[in-house]
């Protein structure tokens, strides 16, 4: 009897999904496919198939399934841009990890998402490592207090004192700079 590799999807897994397509089984499949894809060890043909599966799972009705997928893909530089943008438009609990960690988003993408005004998404962006100054400025200018607070706590964000504008925000930034030295 051959050993079952828990990281790979095989015929037995597919039979299980067909026989019992529960959210838990789909989430498990999402984790496996997402992990394989993020590892970058697939052949070109396997990668094409995995992308088709990822796109399908990203539209799953169950948040559990989409969340499991994002948990595996959040830091992968290989996530297709259109898939990342689709996930960014999902509910906050699903989109936040990708918005916080994904290197796929461009500065323009981040500015567009910030401008949409969703506080949870703005807060996730505000915590990104090496957040560009333009994104920091947009958060400071338009975001709600939780996002601005997260931005001020982000020691790697590029923040200009003038971006924060008010004396209160400027003193908060100066306090952050004093603490980080």
PDB file of N, CA and C in Angstrom, residues 59-100:
ATOM      1  N   UNK A  59     -13.629  31.594  -4.826  1.00  0.00           N
ATOM      2  CA  UNK A  59     -15.037  31.982  -4.980  1.00  0.00           C
ATOM      3  C   UNK A  59     -15.973  31.090  -4.167  1.00  0.00           C
ATOM      4  N   UNK A  60     -15.417  30.207  -3.359  1.00  0.00           N
ATOM      5  CA  UNK A  60     -16.229  29.293  -2.566  1.00  0.00           C
ATOM      6  C   UNK A  60     -17.177  30.089  -1.672  1.00  0.00           C
ATOM      7  N   UNK A  61     -18.369  29.561  -1.458  1.00  0.00           N
ATOM      8  CA  UNK A  61     -19.369  30.252  -0.631  1.00  0.00           C
ATOM      9  C   UNK A  61     -18.964  30.309   0.837  1.00  0.00           C
ATOM     10  N   UNK A  62     -18.163  29.369   1.277  1.00  0.00           N
ATOM     11  CA  UNK A  62     -17.788  29.302   2.690  1.00  0.00           C
ATOM     12  C   UNK A  62     -16.535  30.115   2.988  1.00  0.00           C
ATOM     13  N   UNK A  63     -16.658  31.009   3.947  1.00  0.00           N
ATOM     14  CA  UNK A  63     -15.514  31.821   4.385  1.00  0.00           C
ATOM     15  C   UNK A  63     -14.384  30.940   4.903  1.00  0.00           C
ATOM     16  N   UNK A  64     -14.708  29.819   5.527  1.00  0.00           N
ATOM     17  CA  UNK A  64     -13.698  28.886   6.039  1.00  0.00           C
ATOM     18  C   UNK A  64     -12.765  28.426   4.919  1.00  0.00           C
ATOM     19  N   UNK A  65     -13.334  28.135   3.770  1.00  0.00           N
ATOM     20  CA  UNK A  65     -12.545  27.648   2.635  1.00  0.00           C
ATOM     21  C   UNK A  65     -11.649  28.758   2.097  1.00  0.00           C
ATOM     22  N   UNK A  66     -12.222  29.932   1.894  1.00  0.00           N
ATOM     23  CA  UNK A  66     -11.440  31.053   1.369  1.00  0.00           C
ATOM     24  C   UNK A  66     -10.357  31.473   2.354  1.00  0.00           C
ATOM     25  N   UNK A  67     -10.669  31.431   3.635  1.00  0.00           N
ATOM     26  CA  UNK A  67      -9.679  31.765   4.665  1.00  0.00           C
ATOM     27  C   UNK A  67      -8.528  30.778   4.690  1.00  0.00           C
ATOM     28  N   UNK A  68      -8.831  29.497   4.529  1.00  0.00           N
ATOM     29  CA  UNK A  68      -7.773  28.477   4.493  1.00  0.00           C
ATOM     30  C   UNK A  68      -6.851  28.709   3.304  1.00  0.00           C
ATOM     31  N   UNK A  69      -7.433  29.086   2.197  1.00  0.00           N
ATOM     32  CA  UNK A  69      -6.650  29.366   0.997  1.00  0.00           C
ATOM     33  C   UNK A  69      -5.713  30.550   1.226  1.00  0.00           C
ATOM     34  N   UNK A  70      -6.246  31.632   1.767  1.00  0.00           N
ATOM     35  CA  UNK A  70      -5.440  32.834   2.011  1.00  0.00           C
ATOM     36  C   UNK A  70      -4.335  32.560   3.024  1.00  0.00           C
ATOM     37  N   UNK A  71      -4.611  31.726   3.996  1.00  0.00           N
ATOM     38  CA  UNK A  71      -3.583  31.387   4.980  1.00  0.00           C
ATOM     39  C   UNK A  71      -2.337  30.811   4.352  1.00  0.00           C
ATOM     40  N   UNK A  72      -2.495  30.112   3.252  1.00  0.00           N
ATOM     41  CA  UNK A  72      -1.349  29.516   2.555  1.00  0.00           C
ATOM     42  C   UNK A  72      -0.704  30.459   1.550  1.00  0.00           C
ATOM     43  N   UNK A  73      -1.493  31.344   0.986  1.00  0.00           N
ATOM     44  CA  UNK A  73      -1.013  32.184  -0.113  1.00  0.00           C
ATOM     45  C   UNK A  73      -0.571  33.574   0.311  1.00  0.00           C
ATOM     46  N   UNK A  74      -0.807  33.953   1.536  1.00  0.00           N
ATOM     47  CA  UNK A  74      -0.665  35.360   1.931  1.00  0.00           C
ATOM     48  C   UNK A  74       0.709  35.970   1.664  1.00  0.00           C
ATOM     49  N   UNK A  75       1.768  35.205   1.719  1.00  0.00           N
ATOM     50  CA  UNK A  75       3.103  35.772   1.500  1.00  0.00           C
ATOM     51  C   UNK A  75       3.725  35.318   0.181  1.00  0.00           C
ATOM     52  N   UNK A  76       2.990  34.586  -0.618  1.00  0.00           N
ATOM     53  CA  UNK A  76       3.540  34.063  -1.868  1.00  0.00           C
ATOM     54  C   UNK A  76       3.662  35.155  -2.926  1.00  0.00           C
ATOM     55  N   UNK A  77       4.835  35.289  -3.513  1.00  0.00           N
ATOM     56  CA  UNK A  77       4.991  36.267  -4.593  1.00  0.00           C
ATOM     57  C   UNK A  77       4.417  35.771  -5.919  1.00  0.00           C
ATOM     58  N   UNK A  78       3.967  34.530  -5.956  1.00  0.00           N
ATOM     59  CA  UNK A  78       3.502  33.924  -7.202  1.00  0.00           C
ATOM     60  C   UNK A  78       1.993  33.970  -7.401  1.00  0.00           C
ATOM     61  N   UNK A  79       1.265  34.555  -6.459  1.00  0.00           N
ATOM     62  CA  UNK A  79      -0.186  34.658  -6.613  1.00  0.00           C
ATOM     63  C   UNK A  79      -0.470  35.601  -7.780  1.00  0.00           C
ATOM     64  N   UNK A  80      -1.275  35.162  -8.738  1.00  0.00           N
ATOM     65  CA  UNK A  80      -1.599  36.055  -9.853  1.00  0.00           C
ATOM     66  C   UNK A  80      -2.286  37.330  -9.347  1.00  0.00           C
ATOM     67  N   UNK A  81      -1.959  38.441  -9.962  1.00  0.00           N
ATOM     68  CA  UNK A  81      -2.476  39.736  -9.544  1.00  0.00           C
ATOM     69  C   UNK A  81      -4.000  39.754  -9.508  1.00  0.00           C
ATOM     70  N   UNK A  82      -4.644  39.190 -10.542  1.00  0.00           N
ATOM     71  CA  UNK A  82      -6.114  39.233 -10.580  1.00  0.00           C
ATOM     72  C   UNK A  82      -6.720  38.419  -9.443  1.00  0.00           C
ATOM     73  N   UNK A  83      -6.074  37.342  -9.034  1.00  0.00           N
ATOM     74  CA  UNK A  83      -6.558  36.553  -7.908  1.00  0.00           C
ATOM     75  C   UNK A  83      -6.367  37.325  -6.603  1.00  0.00           C
ATOM     76  N   UNK A  84      -5.220  37.977  -6.452  1.00  0.00           N
ATOM     77  CA  UNK A  84      -4.973  38.789  -5.252  1.00  0.00           C
ATOM     78  C   UNK A  84      -5.998  39.916  -5.139  1.00  0.00           C
ATOM     79  N   UNK A  85      -6.310  40.559  -6.242  1.00  0.00           N
ATOM     80  CA  UNK A  85      -7.289  41.647  -6.216  1.00  0.00           C
ATOM     81  C   UNK A  85      -8.687  41.125  -5.910  1.00  0.00           C
ATOM     82  N   UNK A  86      -9.021  39.950  -6.407  1.00  0.00           N
ATOM     83  CA  UNK A  86     -10.323  39.364  -6.092  1.00  0.00           C
ATOM     84  C   UNK A  86     -10.410  39.054  -4.599  1.00  0.00           C
ATOM     85  N   UNK A  87      -9.348  38.514  -4.036  1.00  0.00           N
ATOM     86  CA  UNK A  87      -9.327  38.212  -2.610  1.00  0.00           C
ATOM     87  C   UNK A  87      -9.366  39.505  -1.793  1.00  0.00           C
ATOM     88  N   UNK A  88      -8.708  40.548  -2.266  1.00  0.00           N
ATOM     89  CA  UNK A  88      -8.717  41.841  -1.563  1.00  0.00           C
ATOM     90  C   UNK A  88     -10.131  42.401  -1.459  1.00  0.00           C
ATOM     91  N   UNK A  89     -10.993  42.045  -2.393  1.00  0.00           N
ATOM     92  CA  UNK A  89     -12.373  42.518  -2.380  1.00  0.00           C
ATOM     93  C   UNK A  89     -13.279  41.653  -1.504  1.00  0.00           C
ATOM     94  N   UNK A  90     -12.764  40.576  -0.971  1.00  0.00           N
ATOM     95  CA  UNK A  90     -13.542  39.650  -0.137  1.00  0.00           C
ATOM     96  C   UNK A  90     -13.815  40.290   1.222  1.00  0.00           C
ATOM     97  N   UNK A  91     -14.520  39.564   2.075  1.00  0.00           N
ATOM     98  CA  UNK A  91     -14.806  40.049   3.427  1.00  0.00           C
ATOM     99  C   UNK A  91     -13.489  40.275   4.172  1.00  0.00           C
ATOM    100  N   UNK A  92     -13.539  41.139   5.171  1.00  0.00           N
ATOM    101  CA  UNK A  92     -12.333  41.562   5.882  1.00  0.00           C
ATOM    102  C   UNK A  92     -11.522  40.398   6.449  1.00  0.00           C
ATOM    103  N   UNK A  93     -12.187  39.436   7.060  1.00  0.00           N
ATOM    104  CA  UNK A  93     -11.469  38.323   7.696  1.00  0.00           C
ATOM    105  C   UNK A  93     -10.672  37.508   6.682  1.00  0.00           C
ATOM    106  N   UNK A  94     -11.132  37.451   5.448  1.00  0.00           N
ATOM    107  CA  UNK A  94     -10.424  36.717   4.400  1.00  0.00           C
ATOM    108  C   UNK A  94      -9.347  37.593   3.771  1.00  0.00           C
ATOM    109  N   UNK A  95      -9.677  38.828   3.473  1.00  0.00           N
ATOM    110  CA  UNK A  95      -8.745  39.690   2.731  1.00  0.00           C
ATOM    111  C   UNK A  95      -7.608  40.245   3.576  1.00  0.00           C
ATOM    112  N   UNK A  96      -7.827  40.462   4.860  1.00  0.00           N
ATOM    113  CA  UNK A  96      -6.822  41.141   5.704  1.00  0.00           C
ATOM    114  C   UNK A  96      -5.440  40.475   5.688  1.00  0.00           C
ATOM    115  N   UNK A  97      -5.322  39.160   5.844  1.00  0.00           N
ATOM    116  CA  UNK A  97      -3.970  38.568   5.837  1.00  0.00           C
ATOM    117  C   UNK A  97      -3.234  38.789   4.505  1.00  0.00           C
ATOM    118  N   UNK A  98      -3.964  38.734   3.401  1.00  0.00           N
ATOM    119  CA  UNK A  98      -3.328  38.958   2.110  1.00  0.00           C
ATOM    120  C   UNK A  98      -2.916  40.422   1.974  1.00  0.00           C
ATOM    121  N   UNK A  99      -3.786  41.332   2.403  1.00  0.00           N
ATOM    122  CA  UNK A  99      -3.460  42.755   2.339  1.00  0.00           C
ATOM    123  C   UNK A  99      -2.264  43.101   3.215  1.00  0.00           C
ATOM    124  N   UNK A 100      -2.132  42.408   4.313  1.00  0.00           N
ATOM    125  CA  UNK A 100      -1.027  42.679   5.228  1.00  0.00           C
ATOM    126  C   UNK A 100       0.307  42.131   4.718  1.00  0.00           C
TER     127      UNK A 100
END
